[in-house]
Amino acid sequence: MLAFAGTGKTTTLRAYARERPQQRMLYLAFNRTVAAEARESFPTNVTCSTIHALAYRAVGYRYRHQLRGSIRANQAAIALGLDQRNHKELVLADRALKVLQHFLCSGCNDLAEFTGAVSYHQRYPRQALQAASRLWELMVDPTSSCVPMLHDGYLKLYQLSRPQLRFDVILLDEAQDTNPVTLKILADQSCSRVFVGDPHQQIYQFRHATNAIASAGHWDELALTGSFRFGAAIAEAANHLLALKGEPRQLRGLRSTSPPETSAFIARGNAAIYKQALALAHQGKQTYWCGGIDGYRLQQLLDLCHLKRGEQSQIRDPFIAAFKGYGELCSYAEAQDVRDIKAWCHLIDRHDHWQGIPEEIAGIKRMAVSSITPDVMALTTAHKSKGLEFGSVTLADDFHGHDLLHGAPTDLKNWEYGPQQAPALWDEQGYRGGVVLPEEELNLRYVALTRAQQSCRSPQWSAPMFADLANYVKDYPRFLLVDSHEVLKPKLTAGTPSGLKQGDEAVMVTGKEVSSVQQGHDPEPALSGESAGTEPVAEFATQAGQTITLSWFQGAIDPSHVHVVTSHYERRYPALNWDWLLLEFSELRVVSSDPAGAVAVMLGKNQLASAQQLVERFLMDVGLVLQPDDVVALQAPEGTNGECPVEELVEADECTKEGATGSEAVEEPARRSMRKRLAKFWMRVGQ
């Protein structure tokens, strides 16, 4: 059953159950709050629960003494015998945790099956898989206390026990955000099943949730499109969003009565909620935090302030306390995409008086109340707002923006979205048009908008809300909806690596999931002992239409050369973690024959696509990527007065005081190769 926002899916399910009093039914709710409310309203032939509650009663209670909500990378590092203060070992522990969490959400029976199931979509390094296997062994051991049991952990054990639920019908609510482990449990049941949800409210893909309705097979499908929550104005704005996804059905606003006089501020992330709460506190206005103020990680923000102040003894979170300094933690969060910490670091860095944040937090907490009234504004994120409704809604300005690709100009040859530069935007009829907006971000807008019963406004989008999208759809009816600009680039001409099918080029490497730790020794940018040479050459087209040929360098790189170049980039471009990038791409050359494609995919996945040209230049400077013409005569440029800046960079003894050049020095082949690359690097940057 496709139930759009506010269309009465719970009421429909209750009526469905009442019409079948002789059947024993199980209603599976998304969370405990919804399950508790359902127990008060559903007929007595229905058992209302969550899938985790069923799993806890069957398996989870055995681990109640070691049950925790989450595991941090520092805990995993300690359990694995790694040094939590060593950046590289902490990264390995973090990746092992990500592998484990993905496995727990999957429907696979063991990690070997899981590895094969995700091999075409997510490449996990061997070390991370081995470490994840060890963490899982420690987690399921009731006598072990070093790795706590997670809620998803005992749910996985419940799935592996192959339970048989003694019901005639199972009603699955919020089916659009169901994880595969739950679907596996339900698939093993012989009873009837009713899946209810709204695919346009699927917002938990980052937790590996899937749309159970789409994978339900050839079932009877019904749709609820009339919303009793809001009227025509909200429905119209929602339809503008749904049109981007090609939804043929129209959401109808049926509300005709005045809603309660409640108001809410809905944001994409916690940082915007903090700013709004602070502004209201300065005005002396009370706030209601949906789900409780503790769920918005203000303590984490406070710990970060203590870390930046150097007040280690005041930090409560052991994970944050494990870092030597604030800058080190921020770099780690950026590199490993720790979203909550990244958001708070950005807030602190942009705060004019960040030293006063602890006092601000205290003031915000004083103004928090436990119930909502017409005089109290509710604060919530879009994710936490699921299932809630308010008379009026104000959206924050931190939602993901969209890019409407208008065209086409007269000069198509040099246009960045021309037929050669972005062939996906063209067909036999000409230019199709394109909207750049990740679908999950589009769904978040839809969820936040449809919490409103009467009105919704936003400083990010002018009224009428999302009318620009509706106009674009009319002008470009064949438009393409894409997650990023990167997917519009021409397909790479490199051959598909072994083990991948044709068409998998876009996911053949994921830089974020490639190990930077080698078994048994410290990682090196290039493994010593490898034979010098290059992988098969790949070509890619730049936006200007120029073709550049690149290839991986497979030999060992001189550490002094690596240090010189990396240090320069760290000083010149401090926003990027160059050591991390070098380690990532050193590993990627093993699984990819195409440097350009590896750079594009890895940076795109880590939201660093705008730095692609800079990163490619860095890889060429450091010597990890080569061009056929990567040979430069070593000579001092004009204006250097006979100095040899290359020799100064590497602190070489051979450089003479007057008019020294590389041709006058007798060097070993490896040293000569390093000097040539350094010369090219120095002449390019001019210092």
Short mmCIF file of N, CA and C in Angstrom, two decimals, residues 565-684:
data_model
loop_
_atom_site.label_atom_id
_atom_site.label_comp_id
_atom_site.label_asym_id
_atom_site.label_seq_id
_atom_site.Cartn_x
_atom_site.Cartn_y
_atom_site.Cartn_z
N VAL A 565 56.88 17.12 -1.39
CA VAL A 565 55.68 17.52 -2.12
C VAL A 565 54.48 17.61 -1.19
N THR A 566 54.30 16.63 -0.33
CA THR A 566 53.16 16.63 0.58
C THR A 566 53.21 17.83 1.52
N SER A 567 54.38 18.14 2.03
CA SER A 567 54.52 19.29 2.92
C SER A 567 54.14 20.58 2.22
N HIS A 568 54.53 20.69 0.95
CA HIS A 568 54.18 21.90 0.20
C HIS A 568 52.67 22.04 0.06
N TYR A 569 52.01 20.96 -0.31
CA TYR A 569 50.56 21.03 -0.50
C TYR A 569 49.84 21.27 0.83
N GLU A 570 50.37 20.73 1.92
CA GLU A 570 49.74 20.98 3.23
C GLU A 570 49.81 22.45 3.60
N ARG A 571 50.93 23.11 3.25
CA ARG A 571 51.06 24.54 3.55
C ARG A 571 50.21 25.38 2.60
N ARG A 572 50.20 24.98 1.33
CA ARG A 572 49.52 25.79 0.31
C ARG A 572 48.01 25.57 0.31
N TYR A 573 47.58 24.33 0.56
CA TYR A 573 46.16 23.99 0.52
C TYR A 573 45.79 23.21 1.78
N PRO A 574 45.71 23.86 2.94
CA PRO A 574 45.52 23.15 4.21
C PRO A 574 44.12 22.55 4.38
N ALA A 575 43.18 22.86 3.51
CA ALA A 575 41.82 22.36 3.68
C ALA A 575 41.71 20.86 3.41
N LEU A 576 42.68 20.29 2.67
CA LEU A 576 42.63 18.88 2.34
C LEU A 576 43.67 18.10 3.14
N ASN A 577 43.33 16.86 3.46
CA ASN A 577 44.25 15.98 4.18
C ASN A 577 45.08 15.22 3.15
N TRP A 578 46.25 15.72 2.83
CA TRP A 578 47.05 15.19 1.72
C TRP A 578 47.66 13.83 2.05
N ASP A 579 48.03 13.60 3.30
CA ASP A 579 48.56 12.28 3.67
C ASP A 579 47.50 11.21 3.45
N TRP A 580 46.28 11.51 3.86
CA TRP A 580 45.18 10.55 3.68
C TRP A 580 44.91 10.29 2.21
N LEU A 581 44.89 11.35 1.39
CA LEU A 581 44.65 11.17 -0.04
C LEU A 581 45.74 10.30 -0.68
N LEU A 582 46.98 10.52 -0.28
CA LEU A 582 48.08 9.74 -0.85
C LEU A 582 47.95 8.26 -0.50
N LEU A 583 47.58 7.98 0.75
CA LEU A 583 47.41 6.59 1.16
C LEU A 583 46.25 5.94 0.41
N GLU A 584 45.17 6.67 0.25
CA GLU A 584 44.00 6.12 -0.44
C GLU A 584 44.35 5.76 -1.89
N PHE A 585 44.97 6.68 -2.60
CA PHE A 585 45.26 6.44 -4.00
C PHE A 585 46.40 5.44 -4.20
N SER A 586 47.28 5.30 -3.21
CA SER A 586 48.30 4.26 -3.29
C SER A 586 47.66 2.88 -3.32
N GLU A 587 46.53 2.74 -2.61
CA GLU A 587 45.82 1.47 -2.60
C GLU A 587 44.94 1.31 -3.84
N LEU A 588 44.37 2.39 -4.31
CA LEU A 588 43.45 2.31 -5.45
C LEU A 588 44.14 1.84 -6.72
N ARG A 589 45.42 2.10 -6.85
CA ARG A 589 46.11 1.69 -8.08
C ARG A 589 46.16 0.16 -8.20
N VAL A 590 45.93 -0.54 -7.08
CA VAL A 590 45.94 -2.00 -7.12
C VAL A 590 44.67 -2.54 -7.77
N VAL A 591 43.54 -1.84 -7.58
CA VAL A 591 42.25 -2.34 -8.07
C VAL A 591 41.75 -1.59 -9.28
N SER A 592 42.42 -0.53 -9.70
CA SER A 592 41.94 0.26 -10.83
C SER A 592 43.08 0.50 -11.80
N SER A 593 42.77 0.37 -13.09
CA SER A 593 43.76 0.68 -14.12
C SER A 593 43.61 2.10 -14.63
N ASP A 594 42.67 2.84 -14.09
CA ASP A 594 42.34 4.17 -14.61
C ASP A 594 42.49 5.22 -13.51
N PRO A 595 43.61 5.93 -13.46
CA PRO A 595 43.78 6.95 -12.42
C PRO A 595 42.70 8.03 -12.45
N ALA A 596 42.35 8.51 -13.65
CA ALA A 596 41.36 9.58 -13.74
C ALA A 596 40.01 9.14 -13.19
N GLY A 597 39.60 7.93 -13.54
CA GLY A 597 38.33 7.42 -13.03
C GLY A 597 38.37 7.19 -11.54
N ALA A 598 39.49 6.69 -11.02
CA ALA A 598 39.62 6.46 -9.59
C ALA A 598 39.52 7.77 -8.82
N VAL A 599 40.19 8.80 -9.32
CA VAL A 599 40.14 10.12 -8.67
C VAL A 599 38.71 10.65 -8.67
N ALA A 600 38.03 10.56 -9.82
CA ALA A 600 36.68 11.11 -9.94
C ALA A 600 35.71 10.41 -9.00
N VAL A 601 35.75 9.08 -8.97
CA VAL A 601 34.81 8.32 -8.15
C VAL A 601 35.08 8.53 -6.66
N MET A 602 36.36 8.46 -6.28
CA MET A 602 36.70 8.59 -4.87
C MET A 602 36.36 9.98 -4.34
N LEU A 603 36.72 11.03 -5.09
CA LEU A 603 36.44 12.38 -4.63
C LEU A 603 34.94 12.65 -4.65
N GLY A 604 34.23 12.15 -5.64
CA GLY A 604 32.79 12.34 -5.68
C GLY A 604 32.11 11.71 -4.49
N LYS A 605 32.55 10.53 -4.08
CA LYS A 605 31.94 9.84 -2.95
C LYS A 605 32.21 10.57 -1.64
N ASN A 606 33.32 11.30 -1.59
CA ASN A 606 33.66 12.04 -0.37
C ASN A 606 33.34 13.53 -0.48
N GLN A 607 32.51 13.91 -1.49
CA GLN A 607 32.06 15.28 -1.67
C GLN A 607 33.24 16.24 -1.84
N LEU A 608 34.24 15.79 -2.60
CA LEU A 608 35.41 16.61 -2.87
C LEU A 608 35.62 16.77 -4.37
N ALA A 609 34.54 16.64 -5.14
CA ALA A 609 34.68 16.65 -6.60
C ALA A 609 35.28 17.95 -7.12
N SER A 610 35.02 19.06 -6.42
CA SER A 610 35.55 20.34 -6.89
C SER A 610 37.07 20.41 -6.84
N ALA A 611 37.69 19.49 -6.11
CA ALA A 611 39.16 19.51 -5.97
C ALA A 611 39.84 18.52 -6.91
N GLN A 612 39.11 18.01 -7.90
CA GLN A 612 39.66 16.93 -8.74
C GLN A 612 40.94 17.35 -9.46
N GLN A 613 40.93 18.52 -10.11
CA GLN A 613 42.11 18.94 -10.86
C GLN A 613 43.31 19.14 -9.94
N LEU A 614 43.07 19.69 -8.76
CA LEU A 614 44.16 19.90 -7.81
C LEU A 614 44.72 18.56 -7.34
N VAL A 615 43.85 17.59 -7.06
CA VAL A 615 44.31 16.29 -6.58
C VAL A 615 45.08 15.55 -7.69
N GLU A 616 44.62 15.64 -8.94
CA GLU A 616 45.35 15.01 -10.04
C GLU A 616 46.74 15.61 -10.18
N ARG A 617 46.84 16.93 -10.03
CA ARG A 617 48.15 17.56 -10.09
C ARG A 617 49.04 17.09 -8.96
N PHE A 618 48.47 16.96 -7.76
CA PHE A 618 49.23 16.47 -6.61
C PHE A 618 49.77 15.06 -6.88
N LEU A 619 48.93 14.18 -7.43
CA LEU A 619 49.37 12.82 -7.69
C LEU A 619 50.48 12.77 -8.73
N MET A 620 50.43 13.67 -9.71
CA MET A 620 51.51 13.73 -10.69
C MET A 620 52.78 14.30 -10.07
N ASP A 621 52.63 15.31 -9.21
CA ASP A 621 53.80 15.91 -8.56
C ASP A 621 54.50 14.91 -7.64
N VAL A 622 53.70 14.13 -6.94
CA VAL A 622 54.30 13.20 -6.00
C VAL A 622 54.85 11.97 -6.70
N GLY A 623 54.43 11.75 -7.97
CA GLY A 623 54.97 10.66 -8.76
C GLY A 623 54.13 9.40 -8.78
N LEU A 624 52.94 9.44 -8.18
CA LEU A 624 52.08 8.27 -8.16
C LEU A 624 51.35 8.08 -9.49
N VAL A 625 51.12 9.19 -10.21
CA VAL A 625 50.49 9.16 -11.52
C VAL A 625 51.44 9.77 -12.53
N LEU A 626 51.56 9.17 -13.70
CA LEU A 626 52.48 9.61 -14.73
C LEU A 626 51.74 9.98 -16.00
N GLN A 627 52.37 10.86 -16.78
CA GLN A 627 51.96 11.14 -18.14
C GLN A 627 53.08 10.67 -19.07
N PRO A 628 52.77 10.36 -20.33
CA PRO A 628 53.83 9.91 -21.24
C PRO A 628 54.96 10.91 -21.38
N ASP A 629 54.66 12.20 -21.24
CA ASP A 629 55.69 13.23 -21.37
C ASP A 629 56.23 13.65 -20.02
N ASP A 630 56.20 12.71 -19.06
CA ASP A 630 56.61 13.06 -17.70
C ASP A 630 58.12 13.03 -17.56
N VAL A 631 58.82 13.73 -18.47
CA VAL A 631 60.27 13.86 -18.43
C VAL A 631 60.60 15.33 -18.64
N VAL A 632 61.37 15.90 -17.75
CA VAL A 632 61.70 17.32 -17.82
C VAL A 632 63.20 17.47 -17.63
N ALA A 633 63.81 18.29 -18.46
CA ALA A 633 65.24 18.58 -18.27
C ALA A 633 65.42 19.40 -17.01
N LEU A 634 66.37 19.00 -16.20
CA LEU A 634 66.60 19.67 -14.94
C LEU A 634 67.47 20.90 -15.17
N GLN A 635 66.83 22.06 -15.14
CA GLN A 635 67.58 23.30 -15.30
C GLN A 635 66.89 24.40 -14.51
N ALA A 636 67.67 25.36 -14.11
CA ALA A 636 67.11 26.44 -13.32
C ALA A 636 66.38 27.42 -14.21
N PRO A 637 65.13 27.81 -13.88
CA PRO A 637 64.41 28.78 -14.69
C PRO A 637 65.08 30.14 -14.63
N GLU A 638 64.66 30.97 -15.56
CA GLU A 638 65.22 32.32 -15.61
C GLU A 638 64.89 33.07 -14.32
N GLY A 639 65.82 33.86 -13.90
CA GLY A 639 65.58 34.69 -12.73
C GLY A 639 65.99 34.05 -11.43
N THR A 640 66.62 32.85 -11.48
CA THR A 640 67.00 32.19 -10.24
C THR A 640 68.45 32.44 -9.87
N ASN A 641 69.18 33.19 -10.74
CA ASN A 641 70.58 33.54 -10.45
C ASN A 641 71.44 32.30 -10.23
N GLY A 642 71.18 31.30 -11.02
CA GLY A 642 72.02 30.11 -10.95
C GLY A 642 71.76 29.23 -9.76
N GLU A 643 70.71 29.53 -8.96
CA GLU A 643 70.42 28.70 -7.80
C GLU A 643 69.79 27.39 -8.24
N CYS A 644 69.84 26.43 -7.39
CA CYS A 644 69.24 25.12 -7.70
C CYS A 644 68.17 24.83 -6.66
N PRO A 645 66.96 25.39 -6.85
CA PRO A 645 65.92 25.24 -5.83
C PRO A 645 65.50 23.80 -5.62
N VAL A 646 65.60 22.97 -6.66
CA VAL A 646 65.24 21.56 -6.48
C VAL A 646 66.15 20.92 -5.46
N GLU A 647 67.45 21.22 -5.55
CA GLU A 647 68.40 20.63 -4.61
C GLU A 647 68.13 21.12 -3.19
N GLU A 648 67.70 22.41 -3.09
CA GLU A 648 67.41 22.93 -1.76
C GLU A 648 66.22 22.22 -1.14
N LEU A 649 65.23 21.90 -1.99
CA LEU A 649 64.04 21.24 -1.48
C LEU A 649 64.37 19.88 -0.87
N VAL A 650 65.25 19.14 -1.53
CA VAL A 650 65.56 17.80 -1.04
C VAL A 650 66.80 17.78 -0.17
N GLU A 651 67.35 18.97 0.08
CA GLU A 651 68.52 19.09 0.94
C GLU A 651 69.65 18.18 0.45
N ALA A 652 69.92 18.23 -0.88
CA ALA A 652 70.95 17.36 -1.46
C ALA A 652 72.33 17.98 -1.31
N ASP A 653 73.33 17.13 -1.18
CA ASP A 653 74.71 17.60 -1.02
C ASP A 653 75.37 17.90 -2.36
N GLU A 654 74.84 17.30 -3.46
CA GLU A 654 75.52 17.39 -4.73
C GLU A 654 75.39 18.76 -5.38
N CYS A 655 74.46 19.58 -4.95
CA CYS A 655 74.21 20.85 -5.62
C CYS A 655 75.40 21.79 -5.42
N THR A 656 75.91 22.33 -6.51
CA THR A 656 77.01 23.27 -6.42
C THR A 656 76.48 24.67 -6.17
N LYS A 657 77.33 25.57 -5.72
CA LYS A 657 76.91 26.92 -5.35
C LYS A 657 76.60 27.78 -6.55
N GLU A 658 77.26 27.53 -7.66
CA GLU A 658 77.11 28.43 -8.80
C GLU A 658 76.67 27.65 -10.04
N GLY A 659 75.53 28.04 -10.59
CA GLY A 659 75.06 27.52 -11.86
C GLY A 659 74.90 26.02 -11.93
N ALA A 660 74.54 25.40 -10.85
CA ALA A 660 74.41 23.94 -10.85
C ALA A 660 73.21 23.50 -11.65
N THR A 661 73.37 22.45 -12.39
CA THR A 661 72.26 21.82 -13.11
C THR A 661 72.34 20.33 -12.93
N GLY A 662 71.24 19.66 -13.24
CA GLY A 662 71.19 18.22 -13.03
C GLY A 662 72.17 17.47 -13.91
N SER A 663 72.50 18.01 -15.10
CA SER A 663 73.39 17.28 -16.00
C SER A 663 74.80 17.19 -15.46
N GLU A 664 75.14 18.04 -14.48
CA GLU A 664 76.48 18.03 -13.93
C GLU A 664 76.61 17.04 -12.77
N ALA A 665 75.52 16.47 -12.35
CA ALA A 665 75.55 15.58 -11.20
C ALA A 665 75.51 14.13 -11.67
N VAL A 666 76.24 13.28 -11.01
CA VAL A 666 76.22 11.85 -11.32
C VAL A 666 75.30 11.20 -10.29
N GLU A 667 74.20 10.61 -10.76
CA GLU A 667 73.19 10.10 -9.84
C GLU A 667 72.78 8.69 -10.23
N GLU A 668 72.23 7.98 -9.26
CA GLU A 668 71.63 6.70 -9.55
C GLU A 668 70.32 6.92 -10.30
N PRO A 669 69.83 5.95 -11.07
CA PRO A 669 68.61 6.13 -11.86
C PRO A 669 67.41 6.54 -11.02
N ALA A 670 67.23 5.94 -9.85
CA ALA A 670 66.05 6.28 -9.04
C ALA A 670 66.14 7.72 -8.55
N ARG A 671 67.37 8.14 -8.15
CA ARG A 671 67.56 9.51 -7.68
C ARG A 671 67.33 10.50 -8.83
N ARG A 672 67.80 10.14 -10.02
CA ARG A 672 67.62 11.02 -11.18
C ARG A 672 66.14 11.18 -11.51
N SER A 673 65.40 10.08 -11.44
CA SER A 673 63.97 10.14 -11.72
C SER A 673 63.25 11.04 -10.71
N MET A 674 63.67 10.95 -9.46
CA MET A 674 63.06 11.79 -8.44
C MET A 674 63.36 13.26 -8.70
N ARG A 675 64.59 13.57 -9.11
CA ARG A 675 64.98 14.95 -9.35
C ARG A 675 64.17 15.52 -10.53
N LYS A 676 63.95 14.71 -11.55
CA LYS A 676 63.18 15.20 -12.69
C LYS A 676 61.76 15.55 -12.28
N ARG A 677 61.16 14.71 -11.47
CA ARG A 677 59.79 14.99 -11.03
C ARG A 677 59.76 16.23 -10.15
N LEU A 678 60.76 16.37 -9.29
CA LEU A 678 60.84 17.55 -8.43
C LEU A 678 61.05 18.82 -9.24
N ALA A 679 61.86 18.72 -10.30
CA ALA A 679 62.09 19.88 -11.15
C ALA A 679 60.80 20.33 -11.82
N LYS A 680 60.07 19.37 -12.32
CA LYS A 680 58.79 19.71 -12.97
C LYS A 680 57.83 20.32 -11.95
N PHE A 681 57.80 19.74 -10.76
CA PHE A 681 56.94 20.25 -9.70
C PHE A 681 57.34 21.69 -9.32
N TRP A 682 58.65 21.93 -9.16
CA TRP A 682 59.10 23.26 -8.74
C TRP A 682 58.81 24.32 -9.79
N MET A 683 59.06 24.00 -11.05
CA MET A 683 58.82 24.98 -12.12
C MET A 683 57.34 25.29 -12.26
N ARG A 684 56.47 24.33 -11.91
CA ARG A 684 55.03 24.59 -12.02
C ARG A 684 54.56 25.54 -10.92
#
